[in-house]
Short mmCIF file of C-alpha atoms in Angstrom, two decimals:
data_model
loop_
_atom_site.label_atom_id
_atom_site.label_comp_id
_atom_site.label_asym_id
_atom_site.label_seq_id
_atom_site.Cartn_x
_atom_site.Cartn_y
_atom_site.Cartn_z
CA UNK A 963 -9.13 9.17 -0.60
CA UNK A 964 -6.15 11.52 -0.96
CA UNK A 965 -7.99 14.18 1.09
CA UNK A 966 -8.63 11.65 3.88
CA UNK A 967 -5.01 10.39 3.96
CA UNK A 968 -3.62 13.93 4.04
CA UNK A 969 -5.99 14.88 6.90
CA UNK A 970 -4.98 11.73 8.81
CA UNK A 971 -1.29 12.56 8.32
CA UNK A 972 -1.81 16.11 9.62
CA UNK A 973 -3.61 14.80 12.73
CA UNK A 974 -0.85 12.27 13.46
CA UNK A 975 1.76 15.00 12.98
CA UNK A 976 -0.12 17.38 15.33
CA UNK A 977 -0.38 14.75 18.08
CA UNK A 978 3.29 13.84 17.65
CA UNK A 979 4.38 17.49 18.02
CA UNK A 980 2.20 17.97 21.12
CA UNK A 981 3.47 14.85 22.91
CA UNK A 982 7.18 15.41 22.10
CA UNK A 983 8.00 11.75 22.72
CA UNK A 984 11.48 11.14 24.15
CA UNK A 985 11.21 7.56 25.41
CA UNK A 986 12.42 4.69 23.26
CA UNK A 987 9.61 2.34 22.24
CA UNK A 988 9.38 -1.27 21.16
CA UNK A 989 6.21 -2.07 19.23
CA UNK A 990 4.80 -5.27 17.74
CA UNK A 991 2.78 -6.48 14.82
CA UNK A 992 1.76 -10.12 14.37
CA UNK A 993 0.62 -11.20 10.92
CA UNK A 994 0.69 -14.09 8.45
CA UNK A 995 2.90 -13.94 5.36
CA UNK A 996 3.23 -16.28 2.38
CA UNK A 997 6.38 -18.41 2.39
CA UNK A 998 7.41 -16.86 -0.96
CA UNK A 999 7.12 -13.30 0.41
CA UNK A 1000 8.94 -14.27 3.60
CA UNK A 1001 11.86 -15.73 1.57
CA UNK A 1002 12.07 -12.41 -0.30
CA UNK A 1003 12.10 -10.56 3.05
CA UNK A 1004 14.99 -12.74 4.32
CA UNK A 1005 16.96 -12.03 1.14
CA UNK A 1006 16.62 -8.27 1.77
CA UNK A 1007 17.96 -8.38 5.34
CA UNK A 1008 19.71 -5.06 5.98
CA UNK A 1009 17.59 -3.38 3.32
CA UNK A 1010 14.56 -1.11 3.67
CA UNK A 1011 10.95 -2.14 4.26
CA UNK A 1012 7.66 -0.25 4.38
CA UNK A 1013 4.25 -1.27 5.64
CA UNK A 1014 1.34 0.63 7.13
CA UNK A 1015 -0.73 -0.85 9.96
CA UNK A 1016 -1.59 -0.44 13.61
CA UNK A 1017 1.28 -1.38 15.93
CA UNK A 1018 0.73 -2.77 19.40
CA UNK A 1019 2.60 -2.15 22.64
CA UNK A 1020 1.87 -5.74 23.74
CA UNK A 1021 4.18 -8.51 22.53
CA UNK A 1022 2.14 -11.24 24.24
CA UNK A 1023 -1.09 -10.09 22.58
CA UNK A 1024 0.39 -10.34 19.08
CA UNK A 1025 2.04 -13.71 19.71
CA UNK A 1026 -1.30 -14.99 21.01
CA UNK A 1027 -2.96 -13.65 17.88
CA UNK A 1028 -0.47 -15.54 15.67
CA UNK A 1029 -1.04 -18.85 17.45
CA UNK A 1030 -4.81 -18.42 17.47
CA UNK A 1031 -4.80 -17.42 13.81
CA UNK A 1032 -2.49 -20.23 12.64
CA UNK A 1033 -5.23 -22.90 12.77
CA UNK A 1034 -7.25 -21.00 10.15
CA UNK A 1035 -4.34 -20.39 7.77
CA UNK A 1036 -3.05 -22.38 4.80
CA UNK A 1037 0.17 -24.41 5.03
CA UNK A 1038 1.95 -22.09 2.57
CA UNK A 1039 2.14 -19.23 5.12
CA UNK A 1040 4.31 -18.47 8.14
CA UNK A 1041 3.57 -16.44 11.25
CA UNK A 1042 5.68 -13.28 11.58
CA UNK A 1043 6.09 -11.16 14.70
CA UNK A 1044 7.48 -7.81 13.62
CA UNK A 1045 9.39 -6.15 16.49
CA UNK A 1046 9.82 -2.45 15.77
CA UNK A 1047 12.34 -0.30 17.61
CA UNK A 1048 11.66 3.45 17.82
CA UNK A 1049 14.21 6.01 18.96
CA UNK A 1050 12.64 9.53 18.90
CA UNK A 1051 16.08 11.12 19.28
CA UNK A 1052 17.09 9.78 15.85
CA UNK A 1053 13.89 9.83 13.82
CA UNK A 1054 11.34 12.62 13.42
CA UNK A 1055 8.80 10.54 11.49
CA UNK A 1056 5.44 11.28 13.14
CA UNK A 1057 3.39 8.68 14.99
CA UNK A 1058 0.52 8.83 17.46
CA UNK A 1059 -0.86 6.71 20.28
CA UNK A 1060 -4.56 6.05 19.75
CA UNK A 1061 -5.15 5.25 23.41
CA UNK A 1062 -7.46 8.16 24.20
CA UNK A 1063 -8.51 9.42 20.77
CA UNK A 1064 -9.78 6.55 18.61
CA UNK A 1065 -13.37 5.33 18.56
CA UNK A 1066 -12.25 1.91 19.84
CA UNK A 1067 -10.36 3.38 22.80
CA UNK A 1068 -13.72 3.92 24.50
CA UNK A 1069 -14.46 0.19 24.38
CA UNK A 1070 -13.78 -2.03 27.36
CA UNK A 1071 -10.35 -3.76 27.29
CA UNK A 1072 -9.30 -1.57 24.37
CA UNK A 1073 -5.82 -2.12 22.98
CA UNK A 1074 -3.24 0.60 23.13
CA UNK A 1075 -2.16 0.97 19.51
CA UNK A 1076 0.25 3.24 17.66
CA UNK A 1077 -0.28 4.54 14.13
CA UNK A 1078 2.54 5.89 11.92
CA UNK A 1079 2.20 8.18 8.95
CA UNK A 1080 2.17 6.84 5.39
CA UNK A 1081 5.83 7.40 4.45
CA UNK A 1082 7.35 5.35 7.29
CA UNK A 1083 10.37 3.24 6.27
CA UNK A 1084 12.13 0.62 8.41
CA UNK A 1085 15.50 -1.10 8.11
CA UNK A 1086 15.30 -4.89 8.32
CA UNK A 1087 17.42 -6.10 11.23
CA UNK A 1088 17.84 -9.62 12.59
CA UNK A 1089 15.45 -12.42 11.62
CA UNK A 1090 15.17 -15.40 13.95
CA UNK A 1091 12.89 -18.41 14.40
CA UNK A 1092 10.89 -18.31 17.64
CA UNK A 1093 8.90 -21.53 17.17
CA UNK A 1094 8.04 -24.04 14.47
CA UNK A 1095 6.62 -22.01 11.55
CA UNK A 1096 6.89 -18.76 13.56
CA UNK A 1097 9.54 -16.08 13.07
CA UNK A 1098 10.53 -12.76 14.64
CA UNK A 1099 11.66 -9.94 12.34
CA UNK A 1100 13.36 -6.94 13.89
CA UNK A 1101 12.66 -3.57 12.21
CA UNK A 1102 14.35 -0.26 13.05
CA UNK A 1103 12.70 3.05 12.14
CA UNK A 1104 14.98 4.91 9.74
CA UNK A 1105 16.42 8.35 10.21
CA UNK A 1106 15.04 11.08 7.94
CA UNK A 1107 18.66 11.64 6.84
CA UNK A 1108 19.38 7.94 6.17
CA UNK A 1109 22.07 8.07 3.44
CA UNK A 1110 21.18 4.72 1.86
CA UNK A 1111 17.49 5.62 1.78
CA UNK A 1112 18.29 8.94 0.07
CA UNK A 1113 20.39 7.11 -2.53
CA UNK A 1114 17.58 4.60 -3.13
CA UNK A 1115 15.05 7.42 -3.48
CA UNK A 1116 17.30 9.30 -5.92
CA UNK A 1117 17.81 6.10 -7.93
CA UNK A 1118 14.05 5.48 -8.03
CA UNK A 1119 13.42 9.03 -9.29
CA UNK A 1120 16.10 8.53 -11.95
CA UNK A 1121 14.43 5.29 -13.07
CA UNK A 1122 11.17 7.21 -13.42
CA UNK A 1123 12.86 9.63 -15.81
CA UNK A 1124 13.55 12.29 -13.18
CA UNK A 1125 9.85 13.17 -13.12
CA UNK A 1126 8.51 15.62 -10.55
CA UNK A 1127 5.59 14.78 -8.25
CA UNK A 1128 3.00 15.76 -10.85
CA UNK A 1129 4.48 13.58 -13.59
CA UNK A 1130 5.80 10.63 -11.53
CA UNK A 1131 2.59 8.60 -11.09
CA UNK A 1132 2.24 7.45 -14.71
CA UNK A 1133 5.81 6.07 -15.08
CA UNK A 1134 5.55 4.52 -11.61
CA UNK A 1135 2.34 2.65 -12.51
CA UNK A 1136 3.93 1.61 -15.80
CA UNK A 1137 7.02 0.28 -14.01
CA UNK A 1138 5.02 -1.91 -11.61
CA UNK A 1139 2.95 -3.35 -14.47
CA UNK A 1140 -0.30 -1.47 -13.88
CA UNK A 1141 -0.59 -0.64 -17.58
CA UNK A 1142 -4.35 -0.09 -17.67
CA UNK A 1143 -4.22 2.40 -14.78
CA UNK A 1144 -1.19 4.16 -16.26
CA UNK A 1145 -3.01 4.49 -19.57
CA UNK A 1146 -6.23 5.82 -17.98
CA UNK A 1147 -4.41 8.43 -15.87
CA UNK A 1148 -2.15 9.57 -18.72
CA UNK A 1149 -5.15 10.00 -21.01
CA UNK A 1150 -7.12 11.88 -18.33
CA UNK A 1151 -4.19 14.25 -17.68
CA UNK A 1152 -3.81 14.98 -21.41
CA UNK A 1153 -7.53 15.68 -21.70
CA UNK A 1154 -7.50 18.01 -18.68
CA UNK A 1155 -4.50 20.09 -19.84
CA UNK A 1156 -5.32 22.92 -22.23
CA UNK A 1157 -1.73 23.41 -23.41
CA UNK A 1158 0.82 20.61 -23.04
CA UNK A 1159 4.39 21.55 -22.11
CA UNK A 1160 7.55 19.52 -22.68
CA UNK A 1161 7.19 17.55 -19.43
CA UNK A 1162 3.64 16.57 -20.38
CA UNK A 1163 4.85 14.88 -23.58
CA UNK A 1164 5.94 11.96 -21.40
CA UNK A 1165 2.25 11.03 -21.15
CA UNK A 1166 2.19 10.45 -24.90
CA UNK A 1167 5.33 8.36 -24.55
CA UNK A 1168 3.77 6.10 -21.93
CA UNK A 1169 0.50 5.82 -23.86
CA UNK A 1170 2.61 4.72 -26.82
CA UNK A 1171 4.36 2.06 -24.79
CA UNK A 1172 1.14 0.62 -23.37
CA UNK A 1173 -0.12 0.46 -26.94
CA UNK A 1174 3.01 -1.39 -28.03
CA UNK A 1175 2.69 -3.95 -25.27
CA UNK A 1176 -0.86 -4.65 -26.41
CA UNK A 1177 0.34 -5.12 -30.01
CA UNK A 1178 -1.50 -1.95 -31.08
CA UNK A 1179 1.49 -0.48 -32.87
CA UNK A 1180 -0.47 2.01 -34.98
CA UNK A 1181 -1.91 3.57 -31.80
CA UNK A 1182 1.61 3.69 -30.34
CA UNK A 1183 2.92 5.54 -33.38
CA UNK A 1184 0.06 8.03 -33.23
CA UNK A 1185 1.06 9.05 -29.69
CA UNK A 1186 4.77 9.18 -30.56
CA UNK A 1187 3.97 11.52 -33.46
CA UNK A 1188 2.07 13.82 -31.08
CA UNK A 1189 5.02 13.85 -28.67
CA UNK A 1190 7.47 14.57 -31.50
CA UNK A 1191 5.27 17.38 -32.79
CA UNK A 1192 5.61 19.17 -29.44
CA UNK A 1193 9.29 18.34 -28.85
CA UNK A 1194 10.58 19.16 -32.36
CA UNK A 1195 8.78 22.53 -32.44
CA UNK A 1196 9.66 23.65 -28.93
CA UNK A 1197 12.49 26.25 -28.78
CA UNK A 1198 14.01 24.83 -25.57
CA UNK A 1199 13.34 21.16 -26.23
CA UNK A 1200 15.47 18.75 -24.21
CA UNK A 1201 17.59 16.95 -26.82
CA UNK A 1202 18.04 13.84 -24.71
CA UNK A 1203 14.23 13.48 -24.40
CA UNK A 1204 13.80 14.07 -28.13
CA UNK A 1205 16.43 11.42 -28.91
CA UNK A 1206 14.59 9.02 -26.57
CA UNK A 1207 11.31 9.63 -28.45
CA UNK A 1208 13.09 8.96 -31.76
CA UNK A 1209 14.35 5.68 -30.27
CA UNK A 1210 10.90 4.67 -29.03
CA UNK A 1211 9.34 5.50 -32.41
CA UNK A 1212 11.98 3.34 -34.09
CA UNK A 1213 11.19 0.46 -31.70
CA UNK A 1214 7.51 0.70 -32.65
CA UNK A 1215 8.41 0.42 -36.35
CA UNK A 1216 10.64 -2.58 -35.55
CA UNK A 1217 7.65 -4.26 -33.88
CA UNK A 1218 5.68 -3.68 -37.09
CA UNK A 1219 8.50 -5.13 -39.20
CA UNK A 1220 9.11 -1.80 -40.98
CA UNK A 1221 12.90 -1.81 -40.60
CA UNK A 1222 13.56 0.99 -43.11
CA UNK A 1223 11.47 3.51 -41.13
CA UNK A 1224 12.89 2.20 -37.88
CA UNK A 1225 16.43 2.82 -39.11
CA UNK A 1226 15.55 6.35 -40.24
CA UNK A 1227 14.43 7.22 -36.67
CA UNK A 1228 17.41 5.42 -35.13
CA UNK A 1229 19.65 7.52 -37.38
CA UNK A 1230 18.02 10.72 -36.06
CA UNK A 1231 18.55 9.55 -32.47
CA UNK A 1232 22.16 8.52 -33.21
CA UNK A 1233 23.03 11.82 -34.89
CA UNK A 1234 21.58 13.81 -31.99
CA UNK A 1235 23.25 11.68 -29.30
CA UNK A 1236 26.64 11.78 -31.04
CA UNK A 1237 26.43 15.59 -30.98
CA UNK A 1238 25.55 15.97 -27.29
CA UNK A 1239 27.17 12.93 -25.63
CA UNK A 1240 30.79 11.84 -25.12
CA UNK A 1241 31.84 8.99 -27.47
CA UNK A 1242 31.71 6.26 -24.80
CA UNK A 1243 28.43 7.30 -23.16
CA UNK A 1244 26.15 4.35 -22.20
CA UNK A 1245 23.15 5.87 -24.05
CA UNK A 1246 25.12 5.66 -27.29
CA UNK A 1247 25.73 1.97 -26.62
CA UNK A 1248 21.96 1.46 -26.25
CA UNK A 1249 21.32 3.26 -29.55
CA UNK A 1250 24.03 1.30 -31.40
CA UNK A 1251 22.68 -1.95 -29.93
CA UNK A 1252 19.16 -1.27 -31.24
CA UNK A 1253 20.53 -0.38 -34.66
CA UNK A 1254 22.58 -3.61 -34.69
CA UNK A 1255 19.49 -5.71 -33.90
CA UNK A 1256 17.53 -3.99 -36.68
CA UNK A 1257 20.22 -4.60 -39.31
CA UNK A 1258 20.44 -8.20 -38.10
CA UNK A 1259 16.68 -8.59 -38.61
CA UNK A 1260 17.17 -7.31 -42.17
CA UNK A 1261 19.89 -9.91 -42.77
CA UNK A 1262 22.64 -7.28 -43.06
CA UNK A 1263 24.91 -9.06 -40.62
CA UNK A 1264 28.21 -7.29 -41.37
CA UNK A 1265 26.65 -3.87 -40.69
CA UNK A 1266 24.96 -5.28 -37.59
CA UNK A 1267 28.30 -6.63 -36.36
CA UNK A 1268 30.01 -3.24 -36.85
CA UNK A 1269 27.44 -1.58 -34.53
CA UNK A 1270 27.65 -4.42 -31.99
CA UNK A 1271 31.42 -3.98 -31.87
CA UNK A 1272 30.84 -0.29 -31.04
CA UNK A 1273 28.57 -1.40 -28.20
CA UNK A 1274 31.22 -3.83 -26.99
CA UNK A 1275 33.90 -1.10 -27.06
CA UNK A 1276 31.79 1.32 -24.97
CA UNK A 1277 30.69 -1.27 -22.43
CA UNK A 1278 34.13 -2.79 -21.97
CA UNK A 1279 35.47 0.75 -21.34
CA UNK A 1280 32.74 1.70 -18.85
CA UNK A 1281 31.86 -1.53 -17.07
CA UNK A 1282 33.57 -4.19 -14.95
CA UNK A 1283 34.36 -7.41 -16.82
CA UNK A 1284 31.53 -9.33 -15.14
CA UNK A 1285 28.75 -6.76 -15.73
CA UNK A 1286 25.36 -8.04 -16.92
CA UNK A 1287 25.23 -5.58 -19.83
CA UNK A 1288 28.42 -7.13 -21.21
CA UNK A 1289 26.74 -10.53 -21.11
CA UNK A 1290 23.85 -9.30 -23.28
CA UNK A 1291 26.35 -7.60 -25.63
CA UNK A 1292 28.30 -10.86 -26.11
CA UNK A 1293 25.01 -12.69 -26.69
CA UNK A 1294 24.10 -10.29 -29.50
CA UNK A 1295 27.54 -10.63 -31.13
CA UNK A 1296 27.33 -14.43 -30.85
CA UNK A 1297 23.90 -14.42 -32.52
CA UNK A 1298 25.24 -12.38 -35.46
CA UNK A 1299 28.24 -14.71 -35.93
CA UNK A 1300 25.85 -17.69 -35.78
CA UNK A 1301 23.70 -16.20 -38.55
CA UNK A 1302 26.86 -15.54 -40.58
CA UNK A 1303 27.73 -19.24 -40.26
CA UNK A 1304 30.83 -18.59 -38.13
CA UNK A 1305 29.81 -21.07 -35.45
CA UNK A 1306 33.08 -21.46 -33.54
CA UNK A 1307 33.26 -17.68 -32.99
CA UNK A 1308 29.57 -17.65 -32.02
CA UNK A 1309 30.19 -20.37 -29.40
CA UNK A 1310 33.14 -18.38 -28.03
CA UNK A 1311 30.94 -15.32 -27.38
CA UNK A 1312 28.00 -17.39 -26.09
CA UNK A 1313 30.33 -19.02 -23.54
CA UNK A 1314 31.66 -15.59 -22.46
CA UNK A 1315 28.08 -14.39 -21.95
CA UNK A 1316 27.13 -17.53 -20.00
CA UNK A 1317 30.19 -17.28 -17.73
CA UNK A 1318 29.24 -13.72 -16.73
CA UNK A 1319 25.58 -14.57 -16.12
CA UNK A 1320 26.43 -17.62 -13.99
CA UNK A 1321 28.56 -15.42 -11.71
CA UNK A 1322 25.86 -12.78 -11.29
CA UNK A 1323 22.58 -14.63 -10.82
CA UNK A 1324 21.31 -17.79 -9.08
CA UNK A 1325 21.55 -21.07 -11.02
CA UNK A 1326 17.78 -21.15 -11.48
CA UNK A 1327 17.62 -17.68 -13.09
CA UNK A 1328 15.73 -17.97 -16.40
CA UNK A 1329 18.29 -15.98 -18.43
CA UNK A 1330 20.74 -18.86 -17.97
CA UNK A 1331 18.18 -21.17 -19.57
CA UNK A 1332 17.90 -18.81 -22.54
CA UNK A 1333 21.69 -18.85 -22.97
CA UNK A 1334 21.80 -22.64 -22.81
CA UNK A 1335 19.18 -22.67 -25.57
CA UNK A 1336 21.27 -20.29 -27.70
CA UNK A 1337 24.33 -22.55 -27.41
CA UNK A 1338 22.15 -25.55 -28.24
CA UNK A 1339 20.88 -23.82 -31.39
CA UNK A 1340 24.46 -23.17 -32.51
CA UNK A 1341 25.36 -26.85 -32.12
CA UNK A 1342 22.15 -27.65 -34.01
CA UNK A 1343 23.32 -25.49 -36.91
CA UNK A 1344 26.67 -27.33 -36.77
CA UNK A 1345 24.65 -30.58 -37.11
CA UNK A 1346 25.99 -31.79 -33.74
CA UNK A 1347 22.52 -32.81 -32.53
CA UNK A 1348 23.61 -34.72 -29.42
CA UNK A 1349 25.44 -31.62 -28.09
CA UNK A 1350 22.45 -29.48 -29.05
CA UNK A 1351 20.12 -31.75 -27.07
CA UNK A 1352 22.40 -31.68 -24.03
CA UNK A 1353 22.15 -27.87 -23.89
CA UNK A 1354 18.40 -27.90 -24.61
CA UNK A 1355 17.94 -30.26 -21.64
CA UNK A 1356 19.96 -27.87 -19.44
CA UNK A 1357 17.72 -25.04 -20.62
CA UNK A 1358 14.54 -26.97 -19.75
CA UNK A 1359 15.91 -27.89 -16.32
CA UNK A 1360 16.72 -24.25 -15.65
CA UNK A 1361 13.27 -23.04 -16.71
CA UNK A 1362 11.66 -25.68 -14.51
CA UNK A 1363 13.69 -24.53 -11.49
CA UNK A 1364 12.84 -20.89 -12.19
CA UNK A 1365 9.09 -21.70 -12.47
CA UNK A 1366 8.96 -20.68 -16.14
CA UNK A 1367 7.33 -23.96 -17.24
CA UNK A 1368 4.61 -22.10 -19.17
CA UNK A 1369 6.42 -19.45 -21.19
CA UNK A 1370 7.48 -18.69 -24.75
CA UNK A 1371 11.08 -19.58 -23.78
CA UNK A 1372 10.07 -23.10 -22.71
CA UNK A 1373 7.93 -23.53 -25.82
CA UNK A 1374 10.94 -22.52 -27.95
CA UNK A 1375 13.24 -25.04 -26.25
CA UNK A 1376 10.70 -27.86 -26.66
CA UNK A 1377 10.25 -26.93 -30.32
CA UNK A 1378 14.03 -26.95 -30.84
CA UNK A 1379 14.34 -30.35 -29.16
CA UNK A 1380 11.64 -31.68 -31.48
CA UNK A 1381 13.60 -30.47 -34.52
CA UNK A 1382 16.81 -32.11 -33.25
CA UNK A 1383 15.08 -35.45 -32.60
CA UNK A 1384 13.45 -35.23 -36.04
CA UNK A 1385 16.84 -34.95 -37.74
CA UNK A 1386 18.15 -37.78 -35.55
CA UNK A 1387 15.18 -39.80 -36.88
CA UNK A 1388 13.75 -40.36 -33.39
CA UNK A 1389 10.30 -39.31 -34.59
CA UNK A 1390 8.27 -40.36 -31.55
CA UNK A 1391 10.36 -38.06 -29.33
CA UNK A 1392 10.24 -35.33 -31.95
CA UNK A 1393 6.43 -35.47 -31.95
CA UNK A 1394 6.34 -35.56 -28.13
CA UNK A 1395 8.39 -32.36 -27.78
CA UNK A 1396 6.59 -30.56 -30.60
CA UNK A 1397 3.21 -31.37 -29.00
CA UNK A 1398 4.54 -30.10 -25.65
CA UNK A 1399 5.60 -26.86 -27.37
CA UNK A 1400 2.14 -26.57 -28.93
CA UNK A 1401 0.37 -27.11 -25.57
CA UNK A 1402 2.39 -24.28 -24.02
CA UNK A 1403 2.21 -21.85 -26.91
CA UNK A 1404 -1.59 -22.23 -27.28
CA UNK A 1405 -1.96 -21.15 -23.64
CA UNK A 1406 0.04 -17.94 -24.01
CA UNK A 1407 -0.53 -16.77 -27.60
CA UNK A 1408 -3.64 -16.10 -29.72
CA UNK A 1409 -4.49 -18.93 -32.12
CA UNK A 1410 -3.62 -16.75 -35.13
CA UNK A 1411 -0.07 -15.93 -33.95
CA UNK A 1412 2.65 -16.92 -36.50
CA UNK A 1413 4.59 -18.90 -33.87
CA UNK A 1414 1.62 -21.26 -33.47
CA UNK A 1415 1.79 -21.84 -37.23
CA UNK A 1416 5.50 -22.68 -37.02
CA UNK A 1417 4.86 -25.43 -34.46
CA UNK A 1418 1.95 -26.81 -36.55
CA UNK A 1419 4.34 -26.99 -39.49
CA UNK A 1420 6.94 -28.90 -37.45
CA UNK A 1421 4.32 -31.40 -36.24
CA UNK A 1422 3.28 -31.84 -39.86
CA UNK A 1423 6.93 -32.57 -40.69
CA UNK A 1424 7.10 -35.24 -37.97
CA UNK A 1425 4.00 -36.98 -39.32
CA UNK A 1426 5.38 -36.71 -42.87
CA UNK A 1427 8.52 -38.65 -41.94
CA UNK A 1428 6.35 -41.14 -40.01
CA UNK A 1429 4.50 -41.62 -43.33
CA UNK A 1430 1.19 -40.58 -41.72
CA UNK A 1431 0.39 -38.29 -44.65
CA UNK A 1432 -3.22 -37.50 -43.74
CA UNK A 1433 -2.16 -36.19 -40.29
CA UNK A 1434 0.73 -34.36 -41.94
CA UNK A 1435 -1.60 -32.58 -44.38
CA UNK A 1436 -3.99 -31.68 -41.52
CA UNK A 1437 -1.21 -29.86 -39.60
CA UNK A 1438 0.21 -28.21 -42.72
CA UNK A 1439 -3.26 -26.80 -43.42
CA UNK A 1440 -3.49 -25.50 -39.84
CA UNK A 1441 -0.07 -23.91 -40.29
CA UNK A 1442 -1.11 -22.17 -43.51
#
């Protein structure tokens, strides 16, 4: 397929150079789009947009197509007429008229269509309604030297670890959630390379991460060990990459519950980063944050808090006061204070985190629901069950608005509400919410997952206080 696309690009480029177009063009494309995708498009007005298709020189033809096609379409779509403006004096992106060269041009009443090369990017201009359920979207072909596009491209490359063309495909597939494809390609590239260099160790890293996501932590560790074997023994090893592999190895051990080994690898990463980075570098904050979470999982809350305070110091120095990373930092500090039993201080930090998040994201963003749940849990620990329930209800409302009705977060909130109602001796409501939590969690987790057992136990507790001992024993057995 790559051979075909490259050949097509070269032909389009050749035609473009021969014609030396100077006239401005306005082209059209009529197509259906889901309402959800169209709302996303409207939100990115002024941003950049890419799509590859045949463009027509006839506006009337494409509007007719939309109206004719609308009768066959579902109600959850809208008709879009893309109007594309081309100025050859600004852009040098190649395109070709297919009027006299395509197979279909020989047919009677053939359309005159234009085809652009694969890398064509447009800026989204005005969007206006032209009829009921029909919209016009103006697109402008970008300049090759478009500053914003160059910044976006540079940022994308940075997010992919600065990988070159050869190494970029695996992290790109991983980023867009195509884990199986990323895994297959990474494995094939490792198998086809006789001697792996430092850049190639990233394949092991991504294989490790796909293994982690599939709960295959031993496989993840195997790949991390292979990456470390190359990086640690290479004379010009990149220390930042080595520190990152130490961090990833530690995360794998955390997932396995082996906190001692995790901390030993975090310590290696910390020592290396403290040697090569300035004291308020963001990467150090990430390392300290992971160490804090690990000590917290071990129940060593004072040590965890000391590392979280380091994170707070770095982020408050580097970031504006309403930055999202500060919100997550305050959340972590609040959680530690909650576990230490210092509930008023925990609520103070939870409120600071919530205030930042509410300023940055829409009201229906699911992170707000998670923060409501955290505050509710703190009130629960303070035995203020009515306040706990009020925040749990806010969390559920948020998750409903953000279409997260079937998720571990929603199951957690329902489970927490059940516990609160149980202690308030409203057992029918307690059982209702615990059963709702069970319905959700059974859909998203394997039947042997510990969290399923926790909900079984809570249902057993509800039946116990209802004096239905046979049902109680049945759920306790399931929990065990």
